[in-house]
Every structure is written in C-alpha cells, then in structure tokens.
XYZ file of C-alpha atoms in Angstrom:
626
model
C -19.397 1.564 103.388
C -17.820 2.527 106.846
C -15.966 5.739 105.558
C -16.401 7.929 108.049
C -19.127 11.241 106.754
C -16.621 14.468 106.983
C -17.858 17.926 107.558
C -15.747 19.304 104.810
C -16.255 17.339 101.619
C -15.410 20.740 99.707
C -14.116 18.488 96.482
C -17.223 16.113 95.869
C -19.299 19.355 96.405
C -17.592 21.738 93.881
C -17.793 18.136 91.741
C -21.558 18.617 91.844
C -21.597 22.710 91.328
C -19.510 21.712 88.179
C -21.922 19.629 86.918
C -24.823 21.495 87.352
C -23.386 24.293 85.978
C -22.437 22.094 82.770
C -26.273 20.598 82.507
C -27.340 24.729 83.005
C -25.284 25.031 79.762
C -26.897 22.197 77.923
C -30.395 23.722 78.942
C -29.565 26.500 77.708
C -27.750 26.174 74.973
C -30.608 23.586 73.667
C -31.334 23.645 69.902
C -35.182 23.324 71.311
C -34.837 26.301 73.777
C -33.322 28.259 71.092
C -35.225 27.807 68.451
C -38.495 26.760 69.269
C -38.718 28.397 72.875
C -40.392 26.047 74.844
C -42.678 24.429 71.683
C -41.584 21.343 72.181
C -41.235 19.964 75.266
C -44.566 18.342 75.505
C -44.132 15.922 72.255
C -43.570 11.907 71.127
C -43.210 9.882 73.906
C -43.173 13.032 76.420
C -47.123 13.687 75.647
C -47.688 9.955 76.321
C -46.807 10.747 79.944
C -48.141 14.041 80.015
C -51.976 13.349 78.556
C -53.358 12.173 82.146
C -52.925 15.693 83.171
C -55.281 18.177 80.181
C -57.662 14.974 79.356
C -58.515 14.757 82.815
C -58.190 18.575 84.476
C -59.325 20.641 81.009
C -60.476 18.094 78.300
C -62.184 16.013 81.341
C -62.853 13.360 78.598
C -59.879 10.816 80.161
C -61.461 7.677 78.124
C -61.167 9.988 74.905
C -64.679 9.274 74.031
C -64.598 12.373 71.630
C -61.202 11.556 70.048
C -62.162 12.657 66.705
C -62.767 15.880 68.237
C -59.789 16.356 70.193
C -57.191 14.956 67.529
C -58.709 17.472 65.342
C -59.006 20.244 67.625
C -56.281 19.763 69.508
C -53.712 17.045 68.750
C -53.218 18.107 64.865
C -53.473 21.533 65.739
C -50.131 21.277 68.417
C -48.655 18.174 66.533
C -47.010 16.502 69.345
C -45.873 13.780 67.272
C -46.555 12.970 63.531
C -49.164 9.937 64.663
C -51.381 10.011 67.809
C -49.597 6.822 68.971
C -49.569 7.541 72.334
C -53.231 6.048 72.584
C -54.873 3.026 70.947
C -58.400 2.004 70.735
C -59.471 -0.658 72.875
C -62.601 -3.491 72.738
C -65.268 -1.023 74.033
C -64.477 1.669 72.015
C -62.663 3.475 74.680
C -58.897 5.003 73.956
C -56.461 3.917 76.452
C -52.772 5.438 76.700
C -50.029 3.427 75.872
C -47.932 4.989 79.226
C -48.570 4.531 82.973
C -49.402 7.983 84.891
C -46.034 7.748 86.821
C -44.248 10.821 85.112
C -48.398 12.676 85.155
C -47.798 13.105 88.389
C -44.473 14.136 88.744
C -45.404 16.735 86.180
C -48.473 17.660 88.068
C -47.235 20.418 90.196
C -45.985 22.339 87.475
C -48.966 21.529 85.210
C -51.062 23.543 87.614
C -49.183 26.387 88.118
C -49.337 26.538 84.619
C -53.108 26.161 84.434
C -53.310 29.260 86.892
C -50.899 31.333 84.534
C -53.200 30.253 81.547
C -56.270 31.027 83.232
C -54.855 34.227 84.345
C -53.353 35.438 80.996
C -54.970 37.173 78.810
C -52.307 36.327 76.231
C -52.329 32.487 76.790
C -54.928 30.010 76.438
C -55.515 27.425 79.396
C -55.465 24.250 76.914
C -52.754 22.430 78.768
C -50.090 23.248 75.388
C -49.812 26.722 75.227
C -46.591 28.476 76.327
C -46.965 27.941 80.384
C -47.327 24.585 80.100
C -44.202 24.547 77.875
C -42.140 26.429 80.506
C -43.304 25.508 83.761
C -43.394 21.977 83.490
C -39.991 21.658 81.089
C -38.214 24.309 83.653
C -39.870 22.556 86.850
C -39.263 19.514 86.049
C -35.040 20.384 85.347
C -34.866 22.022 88.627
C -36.260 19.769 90.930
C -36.084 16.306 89.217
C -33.078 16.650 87.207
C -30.629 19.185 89.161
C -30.516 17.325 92.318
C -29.515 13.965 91.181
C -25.369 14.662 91.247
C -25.826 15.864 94.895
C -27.967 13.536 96.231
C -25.059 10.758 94.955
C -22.698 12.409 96.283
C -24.097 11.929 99.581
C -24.397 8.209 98.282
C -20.785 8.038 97.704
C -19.358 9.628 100.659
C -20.705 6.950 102.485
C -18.169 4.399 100.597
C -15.315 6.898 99.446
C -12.968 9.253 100.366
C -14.181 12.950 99.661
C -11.986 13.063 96.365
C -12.702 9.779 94.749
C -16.638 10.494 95.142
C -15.477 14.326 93.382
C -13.984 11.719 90.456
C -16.352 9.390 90.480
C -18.942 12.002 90.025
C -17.610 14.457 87.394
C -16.795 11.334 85.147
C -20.248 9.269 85.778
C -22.353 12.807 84.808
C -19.888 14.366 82.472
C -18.208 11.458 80.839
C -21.063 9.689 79.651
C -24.619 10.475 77.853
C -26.124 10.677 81.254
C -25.224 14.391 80.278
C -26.990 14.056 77.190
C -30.118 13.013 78.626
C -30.532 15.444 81.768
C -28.647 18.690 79.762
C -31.117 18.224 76.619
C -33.505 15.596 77.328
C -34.497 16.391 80.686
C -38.049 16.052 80.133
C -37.837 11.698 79.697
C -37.405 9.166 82.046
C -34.273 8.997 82.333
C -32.087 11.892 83.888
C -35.213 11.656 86.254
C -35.065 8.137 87.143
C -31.361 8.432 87.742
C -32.186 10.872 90.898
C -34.398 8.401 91.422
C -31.613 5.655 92.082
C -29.727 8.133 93.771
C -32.422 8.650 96.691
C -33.186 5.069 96.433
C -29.996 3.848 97.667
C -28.979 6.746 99.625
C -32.509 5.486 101.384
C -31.714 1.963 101.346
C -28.501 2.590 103.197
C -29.883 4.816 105.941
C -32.313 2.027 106.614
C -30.732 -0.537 107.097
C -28.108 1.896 109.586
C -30.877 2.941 111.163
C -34.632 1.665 110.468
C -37.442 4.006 111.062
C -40.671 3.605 109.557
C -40.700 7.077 108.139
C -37.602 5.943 105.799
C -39.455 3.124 105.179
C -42.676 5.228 103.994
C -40.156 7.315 101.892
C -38.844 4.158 99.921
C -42.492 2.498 99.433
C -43.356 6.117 97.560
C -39.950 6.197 95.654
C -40.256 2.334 94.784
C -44.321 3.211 93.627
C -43.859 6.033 91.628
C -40.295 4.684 89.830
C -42.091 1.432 88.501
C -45.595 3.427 88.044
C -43.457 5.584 85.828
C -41.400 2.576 83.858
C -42.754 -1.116 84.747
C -39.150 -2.097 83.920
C -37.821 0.085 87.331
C -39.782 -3.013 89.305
C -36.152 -4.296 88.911
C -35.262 -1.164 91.882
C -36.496 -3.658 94.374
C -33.589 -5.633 94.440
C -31.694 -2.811 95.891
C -33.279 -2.753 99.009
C -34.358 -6.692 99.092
C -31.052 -7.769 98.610
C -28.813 -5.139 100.337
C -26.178 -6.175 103.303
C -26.666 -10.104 102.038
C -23.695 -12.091 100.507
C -24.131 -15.193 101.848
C -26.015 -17.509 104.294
C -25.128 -15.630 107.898
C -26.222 -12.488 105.956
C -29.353 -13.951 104.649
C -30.790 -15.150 107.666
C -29.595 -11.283 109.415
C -30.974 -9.763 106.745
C -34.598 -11.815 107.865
C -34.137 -11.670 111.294
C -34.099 -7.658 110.776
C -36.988 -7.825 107.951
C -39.160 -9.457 111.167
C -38.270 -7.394 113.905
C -39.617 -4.298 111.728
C -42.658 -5.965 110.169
C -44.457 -2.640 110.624
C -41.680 -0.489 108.485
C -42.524 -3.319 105.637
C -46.126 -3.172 105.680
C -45.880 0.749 105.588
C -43.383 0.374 102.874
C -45.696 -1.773 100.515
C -48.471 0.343 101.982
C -46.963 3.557 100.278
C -46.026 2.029 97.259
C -49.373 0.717 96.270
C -51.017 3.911 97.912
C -49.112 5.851 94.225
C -50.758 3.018 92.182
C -54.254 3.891 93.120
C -54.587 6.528 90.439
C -53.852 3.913 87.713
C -56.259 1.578 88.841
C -58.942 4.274 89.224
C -58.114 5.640 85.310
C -58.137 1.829 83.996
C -60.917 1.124 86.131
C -62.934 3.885 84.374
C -61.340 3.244 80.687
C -61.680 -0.444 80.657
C -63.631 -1.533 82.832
C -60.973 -3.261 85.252
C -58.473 -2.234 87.696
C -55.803 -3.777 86.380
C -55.056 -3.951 82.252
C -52.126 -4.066 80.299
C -51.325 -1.107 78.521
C -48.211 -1.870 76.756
C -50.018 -3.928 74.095
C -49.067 -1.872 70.954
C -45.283 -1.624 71.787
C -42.444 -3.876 70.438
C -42.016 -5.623 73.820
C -39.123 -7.641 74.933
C -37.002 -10.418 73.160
C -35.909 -12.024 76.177
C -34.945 -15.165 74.638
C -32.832 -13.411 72.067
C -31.546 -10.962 73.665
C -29.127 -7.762 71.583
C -26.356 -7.922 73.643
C -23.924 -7.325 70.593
C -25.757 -4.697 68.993
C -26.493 -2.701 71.874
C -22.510 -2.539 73.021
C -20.743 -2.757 69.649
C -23.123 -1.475 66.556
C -22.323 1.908 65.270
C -26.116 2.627 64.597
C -26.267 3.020 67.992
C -24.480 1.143 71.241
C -23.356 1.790 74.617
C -19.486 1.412 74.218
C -19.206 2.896 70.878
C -21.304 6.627 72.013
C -20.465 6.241 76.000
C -16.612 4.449 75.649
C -15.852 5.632 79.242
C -18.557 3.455 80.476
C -16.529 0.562 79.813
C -14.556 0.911 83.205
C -17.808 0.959 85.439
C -19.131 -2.165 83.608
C -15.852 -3.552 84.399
C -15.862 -2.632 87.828
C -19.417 -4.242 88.223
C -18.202 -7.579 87.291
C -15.341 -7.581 90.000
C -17.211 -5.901 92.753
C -17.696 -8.754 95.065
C -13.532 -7.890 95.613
C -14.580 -4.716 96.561
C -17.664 -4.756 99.157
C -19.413 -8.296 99.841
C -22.168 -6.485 101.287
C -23.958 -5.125 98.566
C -22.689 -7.201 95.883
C -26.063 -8.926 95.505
C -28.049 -6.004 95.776
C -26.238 -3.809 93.236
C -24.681 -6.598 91.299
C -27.604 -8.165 90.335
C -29.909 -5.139 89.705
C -27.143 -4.559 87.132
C -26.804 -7.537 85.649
C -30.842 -7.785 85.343
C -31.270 -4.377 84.348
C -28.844 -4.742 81.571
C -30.526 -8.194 80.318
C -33.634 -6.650 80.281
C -32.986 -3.392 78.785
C -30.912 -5.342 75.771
C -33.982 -7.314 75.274
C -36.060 -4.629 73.998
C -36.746 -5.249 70.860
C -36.391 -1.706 69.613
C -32.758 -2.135 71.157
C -31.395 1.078 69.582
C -33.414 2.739 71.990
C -35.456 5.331 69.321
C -34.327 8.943 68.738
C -31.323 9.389 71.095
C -27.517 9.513 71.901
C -26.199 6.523 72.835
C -28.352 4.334 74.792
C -30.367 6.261 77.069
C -32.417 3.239 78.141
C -29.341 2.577 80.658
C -28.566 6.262 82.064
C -30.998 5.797 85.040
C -28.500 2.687 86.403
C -25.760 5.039 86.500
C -26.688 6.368 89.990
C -25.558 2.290 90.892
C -22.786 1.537 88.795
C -21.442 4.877 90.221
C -20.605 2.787 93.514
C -18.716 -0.071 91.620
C -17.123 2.344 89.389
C -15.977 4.344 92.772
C -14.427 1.235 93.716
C -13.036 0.965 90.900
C -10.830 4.653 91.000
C -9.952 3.884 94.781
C -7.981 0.875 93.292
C -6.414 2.830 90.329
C -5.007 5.426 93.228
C -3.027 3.053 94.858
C -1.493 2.310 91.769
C 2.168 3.829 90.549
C 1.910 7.109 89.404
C 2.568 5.859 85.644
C -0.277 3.519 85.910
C -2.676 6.429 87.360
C -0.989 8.942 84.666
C -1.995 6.558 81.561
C -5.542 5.366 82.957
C -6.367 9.347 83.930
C -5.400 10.088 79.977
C -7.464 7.125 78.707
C -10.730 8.037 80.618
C -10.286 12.038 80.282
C -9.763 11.697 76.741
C -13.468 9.477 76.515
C -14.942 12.130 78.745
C -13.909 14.707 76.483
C -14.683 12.803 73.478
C -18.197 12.264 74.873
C -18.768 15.658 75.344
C -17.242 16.588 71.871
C -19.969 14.006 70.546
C -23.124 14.809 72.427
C -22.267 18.752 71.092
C -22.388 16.743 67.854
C -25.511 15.262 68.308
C -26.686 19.173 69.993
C -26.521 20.719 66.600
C -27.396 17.613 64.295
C -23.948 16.384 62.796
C -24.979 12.853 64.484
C -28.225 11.707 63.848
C -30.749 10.407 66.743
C -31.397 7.391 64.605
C -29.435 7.154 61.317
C -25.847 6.947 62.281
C -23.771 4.048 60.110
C -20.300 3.453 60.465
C -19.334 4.747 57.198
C -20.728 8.232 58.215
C -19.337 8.090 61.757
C -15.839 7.623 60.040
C -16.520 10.733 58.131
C -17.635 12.878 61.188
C -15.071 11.624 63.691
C -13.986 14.683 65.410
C -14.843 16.985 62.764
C -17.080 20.651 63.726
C -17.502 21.002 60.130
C -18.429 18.225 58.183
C -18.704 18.021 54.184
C -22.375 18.055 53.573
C -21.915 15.412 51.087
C -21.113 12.840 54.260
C -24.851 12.757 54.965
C -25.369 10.542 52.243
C -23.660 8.011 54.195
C -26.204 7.897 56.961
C -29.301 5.500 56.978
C -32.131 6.678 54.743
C -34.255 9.037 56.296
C -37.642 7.815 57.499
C -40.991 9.054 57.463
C -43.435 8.719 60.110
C -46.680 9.723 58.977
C -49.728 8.623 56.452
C -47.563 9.541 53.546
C -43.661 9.072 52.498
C -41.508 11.099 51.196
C -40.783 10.915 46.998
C -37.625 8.690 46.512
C -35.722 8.833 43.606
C -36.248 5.424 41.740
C -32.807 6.039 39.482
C -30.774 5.208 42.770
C -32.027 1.775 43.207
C -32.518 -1.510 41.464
C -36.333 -2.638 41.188
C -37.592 -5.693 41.261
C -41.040 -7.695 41.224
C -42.313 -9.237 44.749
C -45.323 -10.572 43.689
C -47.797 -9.993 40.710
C -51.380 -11.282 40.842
C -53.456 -10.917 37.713
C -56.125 -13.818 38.978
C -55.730 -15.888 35.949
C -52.343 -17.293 34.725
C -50.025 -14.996 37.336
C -50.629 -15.323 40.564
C -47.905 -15.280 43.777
C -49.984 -17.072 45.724
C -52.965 -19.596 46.294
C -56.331 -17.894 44.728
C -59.892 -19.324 46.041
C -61.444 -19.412 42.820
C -65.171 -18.832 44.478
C -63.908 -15.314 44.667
C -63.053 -14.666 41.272
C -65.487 -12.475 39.006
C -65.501 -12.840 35.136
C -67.836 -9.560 34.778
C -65.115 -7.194 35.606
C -61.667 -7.379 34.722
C -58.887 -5.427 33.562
C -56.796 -8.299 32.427
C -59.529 -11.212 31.310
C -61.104 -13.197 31.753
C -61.001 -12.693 35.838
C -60.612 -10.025 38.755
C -60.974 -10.898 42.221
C -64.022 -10.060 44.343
C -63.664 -8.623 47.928
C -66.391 -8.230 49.979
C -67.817 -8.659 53.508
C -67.622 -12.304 53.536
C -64.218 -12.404 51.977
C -62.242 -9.330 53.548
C -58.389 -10.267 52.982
C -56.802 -10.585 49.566
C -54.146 -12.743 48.863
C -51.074 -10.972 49.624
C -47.559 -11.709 50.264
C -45.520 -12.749 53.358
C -41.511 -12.941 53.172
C -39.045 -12.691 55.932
C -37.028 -9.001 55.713
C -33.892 -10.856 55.253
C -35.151 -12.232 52.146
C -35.989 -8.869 50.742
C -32.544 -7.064 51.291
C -29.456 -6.794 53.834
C -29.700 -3.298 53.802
C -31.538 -0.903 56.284
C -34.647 -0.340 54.219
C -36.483 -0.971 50.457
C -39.348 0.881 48.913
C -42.506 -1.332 48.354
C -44.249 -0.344 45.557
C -47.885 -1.379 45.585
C -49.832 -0.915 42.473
C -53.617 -1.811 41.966
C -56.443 -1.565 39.755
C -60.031 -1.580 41.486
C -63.353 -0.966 40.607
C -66.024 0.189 43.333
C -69.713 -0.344 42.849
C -70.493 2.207 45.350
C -68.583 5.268 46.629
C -65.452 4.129 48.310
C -66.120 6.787 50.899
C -69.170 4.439 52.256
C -67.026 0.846 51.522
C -63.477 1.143 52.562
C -60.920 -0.975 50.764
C -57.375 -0.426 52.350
C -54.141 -1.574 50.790
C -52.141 -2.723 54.068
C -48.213 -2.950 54.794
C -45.660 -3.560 57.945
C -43.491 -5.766 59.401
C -44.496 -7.836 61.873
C -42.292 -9.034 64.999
C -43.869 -11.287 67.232
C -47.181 -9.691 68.240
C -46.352 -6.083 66.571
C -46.854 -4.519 63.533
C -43.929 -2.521 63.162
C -45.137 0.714 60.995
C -48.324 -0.549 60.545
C -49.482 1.453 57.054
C -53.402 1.002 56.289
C -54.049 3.205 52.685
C -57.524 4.025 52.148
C -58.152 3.772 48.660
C -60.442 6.527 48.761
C -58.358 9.395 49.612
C -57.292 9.013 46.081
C -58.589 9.745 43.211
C -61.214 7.670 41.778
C -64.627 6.835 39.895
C -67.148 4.752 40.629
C -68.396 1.524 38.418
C -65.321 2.254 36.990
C -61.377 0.593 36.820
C -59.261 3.262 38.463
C -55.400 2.757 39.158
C -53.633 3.320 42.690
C -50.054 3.259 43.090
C -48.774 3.329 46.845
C -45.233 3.864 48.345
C -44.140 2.340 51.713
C -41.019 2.463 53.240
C -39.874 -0.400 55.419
C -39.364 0.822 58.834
C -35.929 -0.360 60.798
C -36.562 -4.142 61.421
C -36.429 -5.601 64.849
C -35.564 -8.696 63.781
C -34.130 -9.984 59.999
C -36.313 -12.550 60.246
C -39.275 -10.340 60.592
C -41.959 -10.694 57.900
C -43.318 -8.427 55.468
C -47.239 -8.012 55.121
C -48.370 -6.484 51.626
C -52.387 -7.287 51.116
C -55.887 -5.459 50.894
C -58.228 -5.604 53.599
C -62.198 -4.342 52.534
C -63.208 -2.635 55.816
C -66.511 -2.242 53.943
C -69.423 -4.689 53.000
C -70.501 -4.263 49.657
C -68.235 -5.664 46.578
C -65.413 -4.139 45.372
C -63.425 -5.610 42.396
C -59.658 -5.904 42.387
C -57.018 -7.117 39.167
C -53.317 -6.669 38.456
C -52.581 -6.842 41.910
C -48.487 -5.573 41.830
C -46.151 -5.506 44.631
C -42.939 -4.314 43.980
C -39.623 -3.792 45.873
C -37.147 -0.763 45.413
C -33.605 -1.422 46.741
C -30.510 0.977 46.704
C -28.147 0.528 44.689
C-alpha cells in the first residue's frame, strides 16, 4: 500500500488498452449485435431493471394499474421475456417489480437521449423499446459503466504494486476469467457494472482514509447507495470502507479515533447514500402504500443454512473452478493475505469471505442463463489486490518456478477465452451443460451435432411445453384418483357426488366452499435422480356452466421453502370443452431444475370459480428418461 505512484506506468496502462480493446471485440462480435441488432438488450432480468424508466416517463402508469393493457399492447408485442415475471401482483391490486430502481437510474441518461431520438424520428416510435432505446442505453451503458472499470483498478493497484505486476494482475483478472464474459457480451447486467463499481469503491476508500475530505466522503455515500439500491446483496460493500486499515486492537481504536474526528464526512456519507434511496421509497410509497416493502418476495431467496459451496466450485452444470479455473490462484491468495498486508485484511478478507457465503447460498446457485458464475464477477475488482499479492510472491521465485506457474495460468486464461467463444456461438449452453457433454466439447470448434443429446433437456418457459417423445422414457403412475375404490390420497366423502360420474358410482365435487382437490405431494428425489420428468396430468370434468365464467385450474411446481419454482396454473378452459357434459384434459408439465432434491412436487386442481364443477379419474403420471 506504500508503493510509491510513478509517472510512467506505461505497462499497467497498455494492460488496460488491451483489454478494452478485447471487450470492443466481444461487443462487437456479439451473436445479439449481429443478429438481432440491438433487439435484445432490453429483455429477462434486464427489463426488470429497466421498467421504472417507460412506466413512469411514457406509460406514466408506474403501479401498472392497466396491466392487461400494457402486457397486451406492449409486453407481448416486444416479448422481453417468455413470462412477465419481472412484476407480481400485490394485496391491493397494484403490480410491483420484482427489482430495485438502482440500474433505472444508471440507465436513465441514455433512456432520455433515446426518448429525444424517438420523439424526433419519424422512423421510430417513442415507446421506450424501439431501436434508440436498444442502442443508446446498451452502447451507453458499455462505454461509461463497463469500459472504465480495468483503468480505474489499475489506479487501485498501483497503489500496492509495482507498475508490471498491476499490468499482470490486470490482463489475467479481466481476460482470464468470465469477468470477460460478462462485460464483452453481457454488459447490460449487474455485473461487469458492479465490478467498476468495486473498483471506484476502493480506489475511494483508500484516498480517504490518506486523505479525508468530505467531498470523497459524499462520493462513497452515492457509490455505496446506488451499488446496494441496484443489488441488496452489494450492502456487503460496506465492509470495505468500515473495516479498512484495522487488523487488530491499536488499529481498531485508530480507526475510531479517525471515524470521530470527521463526524461530518460520516454524516454526509450516510447522507448521500440514503439521498439515492429516496426514489424507491417514493415508487413503493405510491405502489403499496409504504415506504419501505420487500420486493424480492417471488424469488428463490437464500439457503443460508445450507449453503452450495460444492456445487457452485466443482459441478459441471455450472461452477466457478470448473468455467473460471484461473480463479483458483486469487481465491488462494485471499485465504493467505493477512501474510501479505495486515491492513486491509479485514476489510477485503472478509467482504470476500461473506460475499462468497452469501452468493453460494442462493438457492438458484447455478446462477440462471450464464457462463460460469457471474454472480461473483463484481468481487473481482477485490480479489484483484490479493491476487496481486499473490504474483509479487511468484516473481521472487526461481525462474523454473515462475516458468511453470506462468504456463499453468496462461494456459487457463487461454482456455477461458477458448470457452467463453464457446459459449459466444452456442457450443456451451447457458444452462444445460453436463459433464458427459462437456467431455465431448472439450476444446473442440466443431462439435458432432449428435453431442447435444448429452446436454440437460431443454426447458420451456412459457404457458405451454414443448411435445416430448414418450418412446424415450419409462412411464409410470404417481397417483390415480377415481373417488371410489382408487384413491392416492385421503377423500372427504361430503364432497363426493353420485349424480355425475365417469367411473360410478362417485366423482368429486369442487366448488367455492371446497376449492382444492386432493392432489399429490412427494419430495423430487423420490420422483427421479435425474434433471427433470414429464408429469402427465389427465382429467375428466364436467362444468355446469361455461368454464369461461368458473375457472377450474389444474396446478403444478415445485416448491422450495416459500417458492413455487415454475409455478404452472392450466385453465381448463382454454381447451376444448362442453358444457353439462364429461370432457377429457390431458396436461404436460415439465419439472423445472430443482433447488433442492428434497423439494416437493405439487400436482392438484384449484376451482378459482364458485359454482360446481365435477371432477373423476383424476391421473397423474410421471415420464422419466430412459
């Protein structure tokens, strides 16, 4: 920490031309850019951020009060996403967003630029998804919250290194892991922005504690605000400054001593961080009624009790060591870096080891549709510093040492950048890889076709799945309810009818007073030990009125903890059917990925509607592959 700044740091600054150059490539050479030109940029988990901006500026219906309208009007018509599940109804009828505004208004700027373009083209429609919106905001936000993130840690490092092991540390921290991935081609997520983030936040940290000033202070309240506004999970960022220059007692009760002498730089600091919340509160304020509400409700959420720590380092469906093997030495270097610099061991050391706890928690640990895990890119702006340490050790080795060690982590760096041009034109999967097919792949530009077989089963998102072909697995029987002498489960027999029936001499009666039929609930792991089944549900009903005007659903997921992972409600009347009459449903579901083996399955019928409708031979199957 008391290397000495140089004027000419010509090698750390080429370091960072070379890598921006490389993540120009990536842009450019993007499937999405290529293909699509700028069509997608604005969809999944990307519109969840983005929605603040049109709802509120265009739409100016931020409470989605007409969300019929706008899902038909506008949300199927762009088809950000398969499922609108960026927002979910809450208790007063109101549609809250699943995502805090932090990325909104990062993306602001650009958003209105593009709004002026819009309203100024005559070939261009100002609906906040038209081609301006595309380009500005997916171009603005790659220049100026994406580029600058390998030079503004390069200042970081030159403050601890010599000018050529901050040139190394760089080149293999951005180029030898999938932090390239995720600036180069995802750019528009969290987390190539949240690593300049880091970046400024330390490079911040440091010069305040050197030399305090309340405008530095100011500067990290705003950085701190809009991080955690952005991703809750960045409130971890605030042991970076808390903690910084303390290792023991002495440096504990410095580290107070200085916190009171500039009182007035902390107030301003927590002044400007809650000063980026305000927009939040105001938007939940006018959604829900309060200032503060938890919007996170309808996500997975954490498993911090049973943490993945295995899976997300070692599974070949997706982990950090097996996609980002260089990565290895940093984590290493993490672990040992109280050897290194006492001074900030606490305040990087145990952001890291937090961050990683919490991040491995996630219950969705392989981190969605992705190389690698991206969920831990952002922390690379840290472990850069360990990792730096780390290289300035391996110098003073003998040159053998250095020669075999430079091999082993060029070779990584190459293979990662052999793999993420893999996962650039679709030979590996966001979300299906298996070891089987990674074996086949290894290396390979041209893979045999046939290989894809080995991959997970490919899922469906929407209303409907995809036909399967039944000859390829083995079928079996669930449960079978028939309300008489069958029946997988307890049956109230105050609900069953003896005037309608397929099979006599009963059927079973659902109405508004009885609303749930018996269904079935069995742990995944019971089911199968592969990656997915088939459920088969197949059902005779008979409606006294138009099922239009009395809904009767056939629901199916898998619930972990609180969630219903790929919640699946079939309305019976979007198929074909009489009424006063018997008709016959038959309903696939695929199983989504399970969080958890132990997860339950849900397979029942739920009658959204009031008046009587009559259910019998009740079948729930399960397909599994051979």
């Amino acid at each position: 920490m008391d290397t000495v700044l140089k004027k000419n740091n010509s090698k750390s600054l080429i370091a960072c031309f070379i890598i921006a150059v490389m993540l120009i490539v990536a842009f450019i050479y993007n499937p999405r850019q290529r293909h699509d030109y700028y069509a997608n940029e604005l969809g999944y988990d990307i519109y969840g951020y983005y929605i603040y901006l049109p709802l509120t500026f265009i739409y100016h219906d931020i409470a989605l009060k007409h969300f019929d309208d706008y899902k038909k009007n506008v949300y199927d018509k762009f088809k950000p996403a398969p499922t609108f599940y960026q927002v979910f109804r809450i208790e007063n009828g109101n549609f809250a967003m699943n995502y805090t505004c932090g990325f909104a208004i990062l993306y602001s700027p650009f958003f209105f630029i593009a709004d002026v373009w819009a309203h100024h083209s005559s070939q261009y429609l100002p609906d906040g998804h038209s081609f301006p919106y595309h380009v500005c905001i997916g171009l603005g936000t790659f220049l100026f919250f994406v580029l600058p993130g390998a030079f503004i840690l390069r200042k970081v490092l030159l403050r601890f290194f010599s000018d050529g092991i901050a040139a190394l540390t760089l080149l293999l921290i951005c180029l030898g892991t999938n932090y390239y991935c995720e600036s180069g081609i995802g750019y528009m997520g969290p987390h190539g922005m949240l690593f300049t983030g880091y970046a400024l936040l330390v490079l911040l940290t440091i010069k305040w504690h050197g030399q305090p000033k309340r405008k530095t202070a100011a500067w990290i309240g705003f950085l701190l605000g809009i991080m955690v506004l952005s991703r809750p999970s960045e409130i971890l960022a605030l042991l970076i400054p808390l903690l910084w220059n303390v290792w023991d007692k002495e440096s504990l009760r410095a580290k107070w001593l200085l916190v009171k002498s500039r009182l007035g730089d902390i107030g301003v600091l927590a002044l400007c961080g809650f000063i980026v919340f305000i927009p939040q509160f105001i938007y939940w304020k006018i959604v829900t009624g309060s200032f503060i509400f938890y919007s996170y409700r309808g996500t997975e959420g954490f498993d911090l009790l049973t943490p993945h720590f295995i899976k997300c380092l070692f599974y070949f469906k997706k982990s950090w060591f097996v996609y980002t093997p260089l990565i290895i030495f940093p984590v290493v270097a993490s672990f040992f870096m109280y050897r290194y610099n006492k001074k900030i061991k606490w305040g990087v050391g145990l952001f890291l080891l937090l961050n990683f706890y919490l991040l491995s928690s996630w219950a969705a640990w392989w981190n969605g549709g992705s190389f690698g895990m991206r969920y831990y890119v952002e922390s690379y702006a840290v472990m850069a510093i360990p990792f730096g340490y780390l290289l300035q050790a391996i110098s003073r080795l003998k040159i053998i040492y250095k020669f075999l060690i430079g091999m082993v982590m060029t070779a990584l760096s190459v293979l990662n950048l052999f793999q993420i041009w893999q996962f650039m034109v679709a030979i590996i999967p966001g979300d299906r890889m298996t070891f089987a097919y990674y074996k086949a792949i290894f290396l390979k530009v041209h893979p045999n076709p046939d290989d894809a077989r080995l991959m997970e089963v490919e899922r469906s998102y929407g209303e409907y799945e995809m036909p399967f072909n039944s000859t390829e697995y083995n079928r079996r029987t669930l449960a079978y309810f028939n309300y008489e002498t069958i029946n997988s489960s307890m049956i109230d027999p105050a609900h069953l009818d003896s005037a309608h029936f397929v099979s006599p001499p009963y059927s079973l009666r659902l109405d508004g007073d009885y609303i749930y039929s018996p269904g079935i609930k069995i742990p995944y792991e019971d089911i199968t030990k592969k990656d997915h089944v088939f459920i088969r549900v197949t059902v005779h009903y008979f409606p006294t009125i138009d099922p239009k005007d009395n809904v009767t659903t056939v629901v199916m997921h898998l619930q972990h903890k609180d969630h219903a992972n790929k919640y699946a409600s079939f309305n019976l009347s979007k198929y074909p059917y009489k009424v006063n009459e018997w008709n016959t449903v038959s309903i696939d579901y695929m199983t989504p990925f399970p969080h958890s083996e132990s997860d339950p399955l849900y397979v029942y019928l739920w009658q959204i509607g009031k008046q009587p409708v009559y259910i019998d031979d009740f079948h729930i199957e399960c397909f599994e592959k051979k």
